[in-house]
Short mmCIF file of C-alpha atoms in Angstrom, two decimals:
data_model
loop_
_atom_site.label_atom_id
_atom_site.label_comp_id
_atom_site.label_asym_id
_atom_site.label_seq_id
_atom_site.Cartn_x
_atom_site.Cartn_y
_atom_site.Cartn_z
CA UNK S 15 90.22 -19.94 11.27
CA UNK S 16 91.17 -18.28 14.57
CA UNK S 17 94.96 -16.83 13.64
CA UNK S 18 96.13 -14.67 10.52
CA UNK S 19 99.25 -12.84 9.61
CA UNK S 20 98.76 -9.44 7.61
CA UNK S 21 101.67 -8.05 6.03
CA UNK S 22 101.19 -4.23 4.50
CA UNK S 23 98.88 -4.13 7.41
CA UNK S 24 99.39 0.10 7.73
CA UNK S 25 98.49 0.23 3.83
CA UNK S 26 95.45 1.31 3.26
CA UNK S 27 93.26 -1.76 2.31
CA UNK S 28 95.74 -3.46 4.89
CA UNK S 29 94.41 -1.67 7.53
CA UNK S 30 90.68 -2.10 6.83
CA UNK S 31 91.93 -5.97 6.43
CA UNK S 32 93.01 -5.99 9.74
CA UNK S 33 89.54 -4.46 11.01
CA UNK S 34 87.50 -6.55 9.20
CA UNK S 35 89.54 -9.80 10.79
CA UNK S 36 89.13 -8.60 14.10
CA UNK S 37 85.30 -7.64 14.31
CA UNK S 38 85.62 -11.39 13.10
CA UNK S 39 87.34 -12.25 16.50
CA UNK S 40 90.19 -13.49 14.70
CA UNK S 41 93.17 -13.40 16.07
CA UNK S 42 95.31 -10.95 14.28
CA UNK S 43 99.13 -10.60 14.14
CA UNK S 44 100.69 -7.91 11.86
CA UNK S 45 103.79 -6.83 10.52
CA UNK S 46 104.57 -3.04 10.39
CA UNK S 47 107.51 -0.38 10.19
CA UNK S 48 107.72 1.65 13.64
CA UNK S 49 106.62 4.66 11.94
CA UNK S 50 103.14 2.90 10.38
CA UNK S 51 101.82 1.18 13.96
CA UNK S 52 98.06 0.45 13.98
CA UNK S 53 97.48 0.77 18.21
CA UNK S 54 95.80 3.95 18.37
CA UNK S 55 93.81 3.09 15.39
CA UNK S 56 92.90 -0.64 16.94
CA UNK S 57 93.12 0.51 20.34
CA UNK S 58 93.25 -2.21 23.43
CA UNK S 59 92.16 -5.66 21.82
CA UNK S 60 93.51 -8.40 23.08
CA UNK S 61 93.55 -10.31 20.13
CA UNK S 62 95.72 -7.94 18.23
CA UNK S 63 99.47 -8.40 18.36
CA UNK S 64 101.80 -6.15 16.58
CA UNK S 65 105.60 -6.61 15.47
CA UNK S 66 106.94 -3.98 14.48
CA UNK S 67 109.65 -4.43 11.82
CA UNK S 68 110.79 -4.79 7.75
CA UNK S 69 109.49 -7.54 6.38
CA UNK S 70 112.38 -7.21 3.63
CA UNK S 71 114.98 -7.79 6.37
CA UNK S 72 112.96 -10.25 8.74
CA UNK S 73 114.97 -13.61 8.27
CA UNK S 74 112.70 -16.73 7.33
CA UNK S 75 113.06 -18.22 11.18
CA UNK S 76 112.63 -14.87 12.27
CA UNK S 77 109.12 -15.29 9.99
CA UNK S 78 108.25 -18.70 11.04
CA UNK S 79 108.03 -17.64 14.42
CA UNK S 80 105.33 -15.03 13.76
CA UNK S 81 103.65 -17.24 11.77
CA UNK S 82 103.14 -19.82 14.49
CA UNK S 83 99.24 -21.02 14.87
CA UNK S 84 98.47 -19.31 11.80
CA UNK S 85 96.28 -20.42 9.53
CA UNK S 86 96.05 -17.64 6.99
CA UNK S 87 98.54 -15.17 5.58
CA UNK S 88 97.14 -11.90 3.79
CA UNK S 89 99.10 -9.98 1.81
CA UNK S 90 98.27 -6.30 0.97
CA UNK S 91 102.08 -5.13 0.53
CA UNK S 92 102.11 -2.53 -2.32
CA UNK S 93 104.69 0.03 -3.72
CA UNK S 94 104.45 3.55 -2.51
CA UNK S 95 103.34 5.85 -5.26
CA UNK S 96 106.91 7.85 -5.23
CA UNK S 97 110.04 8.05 -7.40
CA UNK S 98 112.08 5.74 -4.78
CA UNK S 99 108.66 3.75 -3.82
CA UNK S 100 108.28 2.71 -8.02
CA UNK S 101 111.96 2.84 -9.01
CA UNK S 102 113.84 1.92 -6.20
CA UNK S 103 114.72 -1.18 -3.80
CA UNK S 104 113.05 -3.26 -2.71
CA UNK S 105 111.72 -3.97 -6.43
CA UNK S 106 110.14 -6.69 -5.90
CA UNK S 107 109.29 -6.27 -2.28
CA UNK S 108 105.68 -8.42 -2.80
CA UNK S 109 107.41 -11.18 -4.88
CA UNK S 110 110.32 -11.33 -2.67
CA UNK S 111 107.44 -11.42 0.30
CA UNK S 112 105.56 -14.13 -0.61
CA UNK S 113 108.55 -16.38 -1.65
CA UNK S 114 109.72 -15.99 2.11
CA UNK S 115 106.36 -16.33 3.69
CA UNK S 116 106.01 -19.95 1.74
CA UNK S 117 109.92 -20.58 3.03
CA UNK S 118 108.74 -19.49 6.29
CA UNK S 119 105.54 -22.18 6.38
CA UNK S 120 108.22 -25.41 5.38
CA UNK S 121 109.71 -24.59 8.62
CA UNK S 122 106.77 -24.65 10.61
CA UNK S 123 105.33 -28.53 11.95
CA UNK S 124 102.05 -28.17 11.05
CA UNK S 125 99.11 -30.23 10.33
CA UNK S 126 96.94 -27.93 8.45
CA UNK S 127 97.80 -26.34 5.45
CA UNK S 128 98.52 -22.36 5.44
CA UNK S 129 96.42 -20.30 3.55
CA UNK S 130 97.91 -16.80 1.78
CA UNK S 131 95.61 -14.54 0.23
CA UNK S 132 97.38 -12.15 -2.00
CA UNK S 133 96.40 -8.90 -3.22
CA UNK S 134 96.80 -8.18 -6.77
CA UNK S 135 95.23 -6.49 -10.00
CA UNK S 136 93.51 -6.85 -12.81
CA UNK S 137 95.85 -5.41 -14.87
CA UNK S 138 97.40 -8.85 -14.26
CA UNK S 139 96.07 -12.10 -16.07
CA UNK S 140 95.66 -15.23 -14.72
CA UNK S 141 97.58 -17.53 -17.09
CA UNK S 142 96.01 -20.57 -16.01
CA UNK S 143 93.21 -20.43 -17.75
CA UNK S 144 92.29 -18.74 -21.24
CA UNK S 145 91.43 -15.12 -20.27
CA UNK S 146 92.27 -13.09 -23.51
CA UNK S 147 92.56 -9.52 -22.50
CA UNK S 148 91.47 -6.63 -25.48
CA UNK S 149 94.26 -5.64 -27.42
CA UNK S 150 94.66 -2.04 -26.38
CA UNK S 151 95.22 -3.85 -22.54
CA UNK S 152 97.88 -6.11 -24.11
CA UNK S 153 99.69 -3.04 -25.73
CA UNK S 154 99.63 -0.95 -22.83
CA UNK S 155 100.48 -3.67 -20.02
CA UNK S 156 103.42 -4.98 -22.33
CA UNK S 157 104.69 -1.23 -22.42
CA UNK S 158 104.05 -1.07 -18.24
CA UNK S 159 105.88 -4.07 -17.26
CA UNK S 160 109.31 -2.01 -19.10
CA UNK S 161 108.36 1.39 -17.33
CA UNK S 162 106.82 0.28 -13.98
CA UNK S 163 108.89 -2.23 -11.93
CA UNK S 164 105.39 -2.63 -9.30
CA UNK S 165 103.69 -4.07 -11.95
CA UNK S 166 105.94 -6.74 -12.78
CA UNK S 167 106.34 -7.40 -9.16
CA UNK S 168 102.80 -7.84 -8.78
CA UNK S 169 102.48 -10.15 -12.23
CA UNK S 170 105.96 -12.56 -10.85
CA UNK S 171 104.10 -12.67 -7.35
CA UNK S 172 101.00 -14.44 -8.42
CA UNK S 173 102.67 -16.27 -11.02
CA UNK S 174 104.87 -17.71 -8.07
CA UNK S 175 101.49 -18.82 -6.94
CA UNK S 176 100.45 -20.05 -9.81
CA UNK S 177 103.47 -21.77 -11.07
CA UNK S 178 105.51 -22.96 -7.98
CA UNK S 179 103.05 -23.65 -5.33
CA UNK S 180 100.27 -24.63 -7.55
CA UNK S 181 97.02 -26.86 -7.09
CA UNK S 182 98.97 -29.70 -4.87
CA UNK S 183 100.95 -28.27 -2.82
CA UNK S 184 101.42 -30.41 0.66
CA UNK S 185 101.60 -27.40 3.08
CA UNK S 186 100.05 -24.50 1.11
CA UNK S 187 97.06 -22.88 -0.72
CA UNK S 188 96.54 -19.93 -2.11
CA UNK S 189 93.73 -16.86 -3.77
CA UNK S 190 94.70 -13.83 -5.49
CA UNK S 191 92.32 -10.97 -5.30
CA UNK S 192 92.33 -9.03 -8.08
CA UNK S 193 90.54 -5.30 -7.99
CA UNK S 194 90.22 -3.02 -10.29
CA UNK S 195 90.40 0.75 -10.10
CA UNK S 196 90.59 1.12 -6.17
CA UNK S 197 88.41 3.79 -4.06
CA UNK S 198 88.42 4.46 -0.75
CA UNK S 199 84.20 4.30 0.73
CA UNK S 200 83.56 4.93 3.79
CA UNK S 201 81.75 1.20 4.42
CA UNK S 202 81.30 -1.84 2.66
CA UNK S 203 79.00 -2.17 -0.20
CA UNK S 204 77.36 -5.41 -2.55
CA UNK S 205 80.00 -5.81 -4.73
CA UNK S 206 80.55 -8.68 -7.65
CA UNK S 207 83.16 -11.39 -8.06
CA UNK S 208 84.22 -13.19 -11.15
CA UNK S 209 86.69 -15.62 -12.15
CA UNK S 210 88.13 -13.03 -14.77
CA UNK S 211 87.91 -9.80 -15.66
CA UNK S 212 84.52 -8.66 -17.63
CA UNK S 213 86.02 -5.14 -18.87
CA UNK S 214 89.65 -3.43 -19.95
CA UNK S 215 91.59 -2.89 -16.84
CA UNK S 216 93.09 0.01 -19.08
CA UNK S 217 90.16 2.11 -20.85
CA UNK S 218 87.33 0.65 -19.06
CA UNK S 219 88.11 0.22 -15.43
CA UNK S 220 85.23 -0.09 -13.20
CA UNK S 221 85.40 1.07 -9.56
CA UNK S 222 86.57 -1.36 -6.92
CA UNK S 223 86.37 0.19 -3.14
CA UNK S 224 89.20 -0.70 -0.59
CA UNK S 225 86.30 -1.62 1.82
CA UNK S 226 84.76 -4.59 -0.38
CA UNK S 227 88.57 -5.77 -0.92
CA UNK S 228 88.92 -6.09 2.76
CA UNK S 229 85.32 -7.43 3.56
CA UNK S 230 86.08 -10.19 0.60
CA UNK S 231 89.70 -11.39 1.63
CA UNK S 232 88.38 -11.53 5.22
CA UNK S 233 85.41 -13.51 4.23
CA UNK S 234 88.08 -16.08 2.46
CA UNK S 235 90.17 -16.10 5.48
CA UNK S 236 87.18 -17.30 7.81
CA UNK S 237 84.32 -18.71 5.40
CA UNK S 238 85.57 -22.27 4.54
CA UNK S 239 82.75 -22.64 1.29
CA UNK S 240 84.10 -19.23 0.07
CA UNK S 241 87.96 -20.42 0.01
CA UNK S 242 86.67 -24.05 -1.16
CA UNK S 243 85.20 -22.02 -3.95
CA UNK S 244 88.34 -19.68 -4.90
CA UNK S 245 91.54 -21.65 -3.75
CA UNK S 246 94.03 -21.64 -6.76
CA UNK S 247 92.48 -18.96 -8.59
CA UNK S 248 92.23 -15.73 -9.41
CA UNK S 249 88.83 -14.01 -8.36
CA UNK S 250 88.03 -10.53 -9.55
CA UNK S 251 85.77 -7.66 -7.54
CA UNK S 252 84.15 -5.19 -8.82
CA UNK S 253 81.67 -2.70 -6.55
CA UNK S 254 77.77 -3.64 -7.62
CA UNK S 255 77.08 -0.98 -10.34
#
C-alpha cells in the first residue's frame, strides 16, 4: 500500500497515524481545518500532502479527487470534548464521514478495492457476532446513547460498516479499531488485540495508549496478513499489562 487518506489527521491519535504512515514511506494525504495544519510538525517530506479544509462541507467529487491512488482511508475523526463539540452540529460528523468517503470511492475507476480503517470504542459492540457485554455496561451505554450524541455517532458509524458495506462489498473493505480507555505514551509499547472486548468498557477499563492505536491501524494499512486477518471485524487493543 503506497497511498492513504487520514481524516482527523490534527487529532491526537490522527496525528501519530500520520507519523507512523510516513516512517512507513507511505504516501500520506490528509484532510485538516487551516487552524489544525500538521507542516511544522511533519516538516519537508515529500510524500506528505496536505488539504486544508472541512470535511463536513467537502462535496463527494470534491472527495474523490483526494482520494485518487488511494488505497486506504483512516479515520480518526472524533468529537471535541466541549459543550458545542458533544451537543452541537455536526452530530454525526464520523457517521456522516464515512458515508461520504464510501460515496466518494463509487466514483473513483478503480481496480483495487479501498480499504477504511475506522476508529472506534469499546464502549461499542460489534453486533455481528455474539459479544454479550456485563449488565452494568448495558445499563450505562443504553443511558449514554440518550445523553451523549458522540457515542451514538460512533455506534451508527461502524454499524454503517457493518450493515451496509458488509463482507462483499465490490469496491470496499473495512476494520474498526476499537480502544479502550485512551492514554497518551510517549512511544509505542507490546500491546494485545482481540476480537472482543475481555473486560467492562465502563467499570473495568484497561489502558489503551494513542501510540499502539496508531502503530496498529498503520500496521493494517501496510501489512496485507494483518488486514487479511481483521477485514470485516471489529479488533480490540489493549496496552500489554
Amino acid at each position: 500500500m503506497s497511498k492513504a487518506l487520514v481524516v482527523g489527521a490534527s487529532g491526537a491519535t490522527g496525528k501519530l497515524v500520520v507519523f507512523e504512515l510516513l516512517q512507513r514511506s507511505v504516501e500520506v494525504v490528509s484532510i485538516v481545518r487551516a487552524a489544525s495544519s500538521l507542516k511544522d510538525a511533519v516538516g519537508n517530506q515529500p510524500n506528505y500532502c496536505e488539504v486544508v479544509a472541512d470535511i463536513a462541507k467537502l462535496t463527494d467529487q470534491e472527495l474523490a479527487l483526494h482520494l485518487d491512488g488511494c488505497r486506504v482511508v483512516i479515520s480518526c475523526l472524533g468529537h471535541n470534548l466541549t459543550f458545542k463539540g458533544m451537543y452541537g452540529d455536526p452530530r454525526y460528523l464520523v457517521t456522516d464521514t464515512i458515508k461520504k468517503v464510501t460515496r466518494a470511492i463509487g466514483l473513483l475507476a478503480q481496480n483495487e478495492k479501498v480499504g477504511i480503517i475506522l476508529m472506534n470504542t469499546t464502549g461499542n459492540s460489534n453486533r455481528d457476532i455474539p459479544e454479550n457485554p456485563p449488565l452494568s455496561q448495558r445499563i450505562v451505554i443504553s443511558i449514554l446513547r440518550f445523553l451523549l450524541p458522540p457515542h451514538v455517532d460512533n455506534e451508527q458509524a461502524a454499524d454503517f460498516l457493518r450493515v451496509c458495506i458488509g463482507q462483499e462489498h465490490p469496491l470496499i473493505e473495512w476494520v474498526a479499531v476499537r480502544p479502550d480507555s485512551l492514554t497518551n505514551e510517549f512511544k509505542v509499547s507490546s500491546y494485545q488485540t482481540h476480537a472482543s472486548p475481555t473486560r467492562n468498557a465502563i467499570f473495568n477499563s484497561a489502558p489503551t495508549s494513542r501510540e499502539n492505536v496508531a502503530n496498529f491501524m498503520a500496521n493494517l494499512a501496510t501489512d496485507a496478513e494483518l488486514w487479511a486477518v481483521w477485514k470485516g471485524r471489529m479488533p480490540v487493543i489493549y496496552n500489554d499489562a
